[in-house]
């Protein structure tokens, strides 16, 4: 029973302890010290070195640390017959909801503007807008988007959601499909992107989408950096079409030195921390999936390779 742990960001000691608490005889090998690749049945991975996953001939499960599996799906060397599972977990969802609520409230209550006033020594009041008059839009109504939309609605915001298929979420106006995207954008003053990265969603937040938003809208991107055409975002911020952006993700991560997001006065940037997968929240799920893969049972949170998420 051998699992290879591949990650530069998650702590192998902490995870090994948590995984073994659920499966004491699990043999955990920390990449790149994998020993005989024929022993390996499961990889637990966040950002696999390209080509690495094809070298385990007895692999039964590719379990990603993330909610998004785009990086694995884009690598043509990942063995096509081995199932991929992702993490869906209430703690991870709660972390994302916290981040989204904070970002939306910050734009809604114009804290960045007040910070600029303060820096200039100005004691100025802006007009007040009730939450019920603030139109927030959530793109992607999956595990995370749905939870975020629901909580925003509970705070009293006027919330719409947009996804691929029609959803029903209490208190949220749900739109779907390419045909309703423009209407969704036109009514959205604070846009939250929680889409998965697929060929269809790459670059979805571009010049045209920004132009479809009302002037002065704000964007919160917690999906993937490649959802945004970064040059178009900067241009929309500089022209005043957008008032601000909160970005947890960027096309290149870590964000390279000299990137305009570092210094742009209307960008708030965080290092892909909107939510994190924790051993406490997810070790049991990972071990359960490994057991299921060995027993030939359906996996928890299996990625649909054809859909791309
Ligand atoms: P899910 O797979 O549960 O949900 C994805 C949603 O997006 C589904 O509702 C799906 O529609 C919809 N969707 C897919 N393709 C399209 C499309 N072309 N147009 C419109 N809607 C589409 O994912 P999660 O909610 O768990 O996670 C979403 C993403 O958030 C992840 O893929 C990841 O990229 C990102 N993420 C970022 C984190 C961070 O820390 N910044 C942490 C965790 C995740 P349908 O309902 O029809 O399937
Ligand atoms: C992700 C994650 O998919 O952190 O980004 O879970």
XYZ file of N, CA, C and O in Angstrom, residues 83-208:
504
model
N -8.025 6.956 -12.689
C -8.977 7.998 -12.293
C -8.314 9.097 -11.472
O -7.366 8.850 -10.732
N -8.872 10.305 -11.622
C -8.390 11.468 -10.864
C -9.513 11.880 -9.917
O -10.675 11.987 -10.328
N -9.159 12.111 -8.666
C -10.150 12.622 -7.707
C -9.657 13.953 -7.156
O -8.457 14.185 -7.034
N -10.621 14.829 -6.840
C -10.275 16.134 -6.288
C -10.861 16.239 -4.878
O -11.589 15.338 -4.448
N -10.561 17.333 -4.211
C -11.063 17.518 -2.843
C -12.321 18.391 -2.854
O -12.344 19.464 -3.464
N -13.346 17.891 -2.172
C -14.507 18.723 -1.827
C -14.701 18.482 -0.338
O -14.841 17.334 0.082
N -14.659 19.573 0.425
C -14.628 19.386 1.874
C -15.220 20.629 2.543
O -14.940 21.747 2.124
N -16.042 20.448 3.570
C -16.699 21.608 4.194
C -15.729 22.659 4.730
O -16.005 23.846 4.681
N -14.568 22.215 5.229
C -13.621 23.215 5.749
C -13.046 24.056 4.610
O -12.871 25.265 4.733
N -12.744 23.366 3.516
C -12.220 24.069 2.339
C -13.281 25.057 1.833
O -12.986 26.206 1.489
N -14.526 24.618 1.807
C -15.612 25.488 1.344
C -15.750 26.687 2.274
O -15.897 27.832 1.825
N -15.674 26.432 3.584
C -15.822 27.538 4.543
C -14.729 28.581 4.338
O -14.981 29.791 4.409
N -13.508 28.116 4.067
C -12.403 29.053 3.828
C -12.675 29.920 2.603
O -12.460 31.135 2.617
N -13.178 29.300 1.567
C -13.467 30.063 0.353
C -14.589 31.068 0.599
O -14.524 32.222 0.147
N -15.597 30.648 1.313
C -16.718 31.557 1.593
C -16.219 32.773 2.382
O -16.565 33.916 2.073
N -15.369 32.531 3.374
C -14.801 33.651 4.149
C -14.107 34.647 3.221
O -14.294 35.852 3.325
N -13.268 34.109 2.344
C -12.486 34.988 1.460
C -13.409 35.807 0.573
O -13.248 37.019 0.417
N -14.390 35.133 -0.009
C -15.296 35.824 -0.939
C -16.108 36.884 -0.199
O -16.264 38.016 -0.678
N -16.598 36.546 0.987
C -17.392 37.533 1.740
C -16.526 38.751 2.064
O -16.961 39.894 1.919
N -15.300 38.500 2.494
C -14.404 39.616 2.829
C -14.182 40.506 1.602
O -14.304 41.732 1.676
N -13.872 39.870 0.477
C -13.566 40.656 -0.734
C -14.789 41.441 -1.195
O -14.686 42.617 -1.564
N -15.944 40.808 -1.163
C -17.160 41.494 -1.627
C -17.498 42.648 -0.677
O -17.798 43.765 -1.121
N -17.404 42.407 0.614
C -17.718 43.476 1.576
C -16.738 44.640 1.423
O -17.118 45.809 1.492
N -15.505 44.306 1.202
C -14.483 45.347 1.048
C -14.777 46.243 -0.162
O -14.659 47.470 -0.077
N -15.200 45.618 -1.276
C -15.556 46.436 -2.445
C -16.874 47.160 -2.192
O -17.014 48.342 -2.510
N -17.830 46.442 -1.632
C -19.158 47.029 -1.398
C -19.061 48.259 -0.493
O -19.650 49.307 -0.765
N -18.275 48.145 0.597
C -18.189 49.262 1.550
C -17.055 50.240 1.214
O -16.808 51.172 1.945
N -16.373 49.979 0.098
C -15.391 50.907 -0.487
C -14.220 51.206 0.458
O -13.743 52.340 0.554
N -13.778 50.146 1.128
C -12.659 50.337 2.054
C -11.395 50.837 1.352
O -10.627 51.607 1.929
N -11.178 50.381 0.105
C -9.956 50.824 -0.587
C -10.000 52.331 -0.852
O -8.988 53.024 -0.756
N -11.203 52.810 -1.182
C -11.358 54.247 -1.437
C -11.098 55.025 -0.136
O -10.408 56.047 -0.140
N -11.651 54.523 0.973
C -11.421 55.208 2.248
C -9.939 55.190 2.629
O -9.426 56.141 3.218
N -9.266 54.101 2.264
C -7.833 54.015 2.553
C -7.087 55.077 1.745
O -6.160 55.724 2.251
N -7.515 55.280 0.497
C -6.873 56.325 -0.322
C -7.153 57.707 0.268
O -6.274 58.558 0.302
N -8.387 57.913 0.729
C -8.716 59.206 1.370
C -7.800 59.433 2.579
O -7.249 60.505 2.785
N -7.703 58.402 3.399
C -6.905 58.523 4.618
C -5.459 58.894 4.275
O -4.875 59.787 4.880
N -4.911 58.209 3.230
C -3.520 58.467 2.846
C -3.340 59.933 2.416
O -2.262 60.498 2.573
N -4.420 60.526 1.882
C -4.327 61.933 1.437
C -4.771 62.904 2.537
O -4.869 64.100 2.296
N -5.114 62.372 3.702
C -5.573 63.238 4.785
C -6.967 63.786 4.554
O -7.315 64.864 5.045
N -7.784 63.043 3.809
C -9.151 63.513 3.505
C -10.165 62.808 4.380
O -10.155 61.572 4.465
N -11.078 63.572 4.995
C -12.135 62.983 5.838
C -13.433 63.137 5.057
O -14.160 64.110 5.198
N -13.685 62.148 4.167
C -14.778 62.295 3.202
C -15.722 61.112 3.303
O -15.257 59.974 3.452
N -17.033 61.377 3.206
C -18.014 60.288 3.178
C -18.461 60.035 1.747
O -18.748 60.975 1.008
N -18.568 58.746 1.412
C -19.140 58.365 0.117
C -20.610 58.004 0.324
O -20.998 57.624 1.436
N -21.419 58.075 -0.726
C -22.828 57.703 -0.566
C -22.961 56.255 -0.090
O -22.186 55.387 -0.498
N -23.954 56.004 0.761
C -24.156 54.654 1.297
C -25.043 53.843 0.348
O -26.018 54.360 -0.196
N -24.681 52.591 0.160
C -25.511 51.674 -0.640
C -25.868 50.483 0.249
O -24.977 49.825 0.800
N -27.148 50.196 0.396
C -27.557 49.012 1.166
C -27.129 47.740 0.429
O -27.107 47.717 -0.805
N -26.880 46.670 1.184
C -26.517 45.391 0.546
C -27.590 44.967 -0.457
O -27.280 44.446 -1.538
N -28.837 45.201 -0.116
C -29.929 44.781 -0.998
C -29.943 45.500 -2.340
O -30.588 45.055 -3.283
N -29.208 46.613 -2.390
C -29.119 47.342 -3.663
C -27.813 47.047 -4.391
O -27.528 47.638 -5.428
N -27.002 46.199 -3.819
C -25.714 45.867 -4.448
C -25.845 44.553 -5.193
O -26.137 43.523 -4.595
N -25.595 44.595 -6.496
C -25.784 43.385 -7.312
C -24.457 42.641 -7.446
O -23.507 43.138 -8.033
N -24.431 41.468 -6.848
C -23.228 40.625 -6.859
C -23.499 39.444 -7.793
O -24.621 38.915 -7.824
N -22.492 39.049 -8.559
C -22.654 37.915 -9.480
C -21.578 36.875 -9.243
O -20.389 37.215 -9.128
N -21.967 35.637 -9.158
C -21.002 34.547 -8.949
C -20.977 33.676 -10.204
O -22.004 33.125 -10.609
N -19.801 33.548 -10.797
C -19.635 32.679 -11.983
C -19.135 31.326 -11.523
O -18.090 31.247 -10.873
N -19.857 30.273 -11.881
C -19.473 28.933 -11.443
C -20.258 28.604 -10.189
O -20.017 29.177 -9.122
N -21.230 27.715 -10.330
C -22.104 27.400 -9.195
C -21.902 25.958 -8.752
O -22.851 25.183 -8.635
N -20.631 25.601 -8.549
C -20.320 24.261 -8.057
C -20.267 24.267 -6.542
O -20.931 25.074 -5.878
N -19.438 23.363 -5.996
C -19.359 23.234 -4.539
C -19.035 24.585 -3.890
O -19.656 24.979 -2.894
N -18.080 25.313 -4.463
C -17.634 26.564 -3.831
C -18.520 27.743 -4.217
O -18.922 28.538 -3.364
N -18.819 27.867 -5.513
C -19.618 29.007 -5.974
C -21.004 29.015 -5.359
O -21.539 30.071 -4.981
N -21.586 27.837 -5.256
C -22.928 27.717 -4.705
C -22.932 28.161 -3.232
O -23.793 28.940 -2.793
N -21.923 27.712 -2.472
C -21.845 28.087 -1.048
C -21.624 29.585 -0.907
O -22.234 30.235 -0.048
N -20.762 30.140 -1.750
C -20.494 31.584 -1.669
C -21.749 32.383 -2.026
O -22.097 33.351 -1.342
N -22.432 31.975 -3.079
C -23.638 32.704 -3.507
C -24.700 32.674 -2.404
O -25.341 33.685 -2.107
N -24.847 31.505 -1.803
C -25.857 31.354 -0.747
C -25.551 32.303 0.434
O -26.431 32.978 0.938
N -24.295 32.340 0.839
C -23.925 33.186 1.987
C -24.047 34.667 1.648
O -24.445 35.472 2.491
N -23.704 35.028 0.429
C -23.855 36.434 0.016
C -25.331 36.825 0.057
O -25.690 37.916 0.506
N -26.190 35.913 -0.387
C -27.635 36.188 -0.365
C -28.104 36.318 1.081
O -28.929 37.186 1.408
N -27.546 35.486 1.953
C -27.958 35.576 3.358
C -27.532 36.891 3.999
O -28.191 37.381 4.907
N -26.436 37.455 3.498
C -26.017 38.773 4.008
C -26.906 39.888 3.462
O -26.745 41.042 3.847
N -27.757 39.549 2.517
C -28.708 40.541 2.012
C -28.379 41.096 0.639
O -29.116 41.932 0.111
N -27.279 40.652 0.027
C -26.937 41.150 -1.305
C -27.942 40.649 -2.339
O -28.603 39.620 -2.142
N -28.034 41.392 -3.414
C -28.869 40.995 -4.548
C -27.980 40.108 -5.437
O -27.151 40.614 -6.198
N -28.107 38.811 -5.311
C -27.123 37.886 -5.893
C -27.683 37.148 -7.106
O -28.801 36.616 -7.065
N -26.866 37.111 -8.159
C -27.156 36.239 -9.298
C -25.986 35.274 -9.459
O -24.852 35.593 -9.099
N -26.274 34.105 -9.986
C -25.222 33.139 -10.264
C -25.318 32.725 -11.719
O -26.408 32.741 -12.303
N -24.173 32.385 -12.280
C -24.149 31.936 -13.685
C -23.289 30.688 -13.782
O -22.198 30.626 -13.200
N -23.803 29.692 -14.477
C -23.043 28.458 -14.635
C -23.351 27.806 -15.966
O -23.998 28.397 -16.837
N -22.911 26.574 -16.066
C -23.114 25.864 -17.332
C -24.534 25.334 -17.402
O -25.233 25.511 -18.395
N -24.959 24.694 -16.323
C -26.331 24.172 -16.322
C -27.168 24.955 -15.321
O -26.630 25.609 -14.424
N -28.472 24.887 -15.484
C -29.368 25.668 -14.629
C -29.369 25.093 -13.216
O -29.519 23.891 -13.023
N -29.194 25.983 -12.229
C -29.209 25.592 -10.819
C -30.365 26.279 -10.115
O -30.833 27.326 -10.588
N -30.741 25.749 -8.976
C -31.699 26.445 -8.119
C -31.046 26.650 -6.770
O -30.686 25.677 -6.100
N -30.859 27.898 -6.400
C -30.248 28.208 -5.099
C -31.140 29.244 -4.439
O -31.407 30.306 -5.032
N -31.557 28.936 -3.237
C -32.506 29.826 -2.558
C -31.942 31.240 -2.437
O -30.798 31.428 -2.005
N -32.710 32.204 -2.852
C -32.310 33.609 -2.718
C -31.383 34.086 -3.817
O -30.915 35.230 -3.786
N -31.069 33.223 -4.788
C -30.110 33.587 -5.842
C -30.794 33.452 -7.204
O -31.429 32.430 -7.487
N -30.661 34.482 -8.029
C -31.187 34.407 -9.394
C -30.192 33.625 -10.237
O -29.041 34.054 -10.393
N -30.606 32.482 -10.750
C -29.639 31.634 -11.463
C -29.812 31.745 -12.977
O -30.908 31.569 -13.512
N -28.698 32.037 -13.638
C -28.664 32.112 -15.100
C -27.671 31.054 -15.586
O -26.831 30.588 -14.811
N -27.774 30.721 -16.854
C -26.838 29.705 -17.332
C -26.599 29.818 -18.834
O -27.413 30.396 -19.566
N -25.470 29.245 -19.225
C -25.150 29.113 -20.636
C -24.661 30.407 -21.270
O -24.872 31.504 -20.747
N -24.018 30.234 -22.417
C -23.433 31.385 -23.116
C -24.494 32.443 -23.424
O -24.219 33.647 -23.370
N -25.707 31.999 -23.709
C -26.772 32.931 -24.087
C -27.165 33.894 -22.968
O -27.721 34.959 -23.241
N -26.888 33.526 -21.721
C -27.288 34.411 -20.607
C -26.094 35.104 -19.946
O -26.272 35.819 -18.964
N -24.917 34.911 -20.525
C -23.729 35.506 -19.897
C -23.787 37.036 -19.919
O -23.497 37.700 -18.930
N -24.170 37.578 -21.043
C -24.159 39.043 -21.148
C -25.154 39.678 -20.175
O -24.837 40.673 -19.507
N -26.330 39.074 -20.068
C -27.333 39.605 -19.129
C -26.813 39.507 -17.694
O -27.013 40.421 -16.884
N -26.142 38.410 -17.407
C -25.557 38.221 -16.066
C -24.525 39.318 -15.788
O -24.534 39.947 -14.728
N -23.649 39.552 -16.757
C -22.593 40.550 -16.546
C -23.188 41.952 -16.424
O -22.762 42.755 -15.590
N -24.206 42.224 -17.236
C -24.778 43.578 -17.264
C -25.385 43.962 -15.916
O -25.458 45.136 -15.588
N -25.803 42.969 -15.123
C -26.429 43.301 -13.836
C -25.460 43.148 -12.654
O -25.852 43.247 -11.509
N -24.177 42.906 -12.955
C -23.243 42.550 -11.883
C -22.292 43.693 -11.528
O -21.447 44.064 -12.337
N -22.420 44.196 -10.301
C -21.503 45.265 -9.869
C -20.248 44.707 -9.201
O -19.192 45.327 -9.222
N -20.392 43.565 -8.550
C -19.209 42.886 -7.990
C -19.242 41.451 -8.502
O -20.182 40.702 -8.223
N -18.228 41.122 -9.286
C -18.196 39.826 -9.967
C -17.217 38.894 -9.257
O -16.059 39.258 -9.030
N -17.676 37.698 -8.927
C -16.822 36.698 -8.274
C -16.658 35.530 -9.243
O -17.651 34.941 -9.674
N -15.414 35.189 -9.589
C -15.196 34.056 -10.504
C -14.782 32.823 -9.708
O -13.723 32.799 -9.083
N -15.635 31.812 -9.769
C -15.333 30.511 -9.145
C -15.552 29.390 -10.147
O -16.106 28.331 -9.821
N -15.111 29.658 -11.363
C -15.202 28.639 -12.418
C -13.989 27.714 -12.343
O -12.927 28.116 -11.882
N -14.125 26.507 -12.874
C -12.921 25.701 -13.087
C -12.246 26.172 -14.380
O -12.913 26.756 -15.247
N -10.951 25.903 -14.501
C -10.256 26.273 -15.739
C -10.412 25.155 -16.758
O -9.975 24.025 -16.527
N -11.056 25.477 -17.864
C -11.238 24.521 -18.969
C -10.999 25.308 -20.264
O -10.934 26.542 -20.229
N -10.912 24.613 -21.393
C -10.749 25.373 -22.643
C -11.879 26.386 -22.841
O -11.677 27.436 -23.425
N -13.082 26.079 -22.316
C -14.203 27.022 -22.491
C -14.109 28.242 -21.591
O -14.639 29.298 -21.918
N -13.501 28.078 -20.427
C -13.504 29.205 -19.477
C -12.193 29.990 -19.490
O -12.121 31.058 -18.885
N -11.181 29.485 -20.165
C -9.915 30.217 -20.216
C -10.139 31.571 -20.895
O -10.753 31.641 -21.963
N -9.686 32.621 -20.270
C -9.799 33.965 -20.864
C -11.206 34.522 -20.872
O -11.497 35.503 -21.559
N -12.096 33.930 -20.078
C -13.503 34.374 -20.104
C -13.635 35.806 -19.571
O -14.543 36.540 -19.972
N -12.713 36.190 -18.701
C -12.756 37.565 -18.182
C -11.789 38.411 -19.009
O -10.618 38.604 -18.662
N -12.322 38.893 -20.125
C -11.508 39.652 -21.068
C -12.134 41.029 -21.286
O -13.110 41.397 -20.631
N -11.587 41.731 -22.246
C -12.045 43.101 -22.557
C -13.554 43.142 -22.752
O -14.240 44.027 -22.241
N -14.080 42.136 -23.487
C -15.522 42.149 -23.776
C -16.339 41.957 -22.513
O -17.353 42.616 -22.306
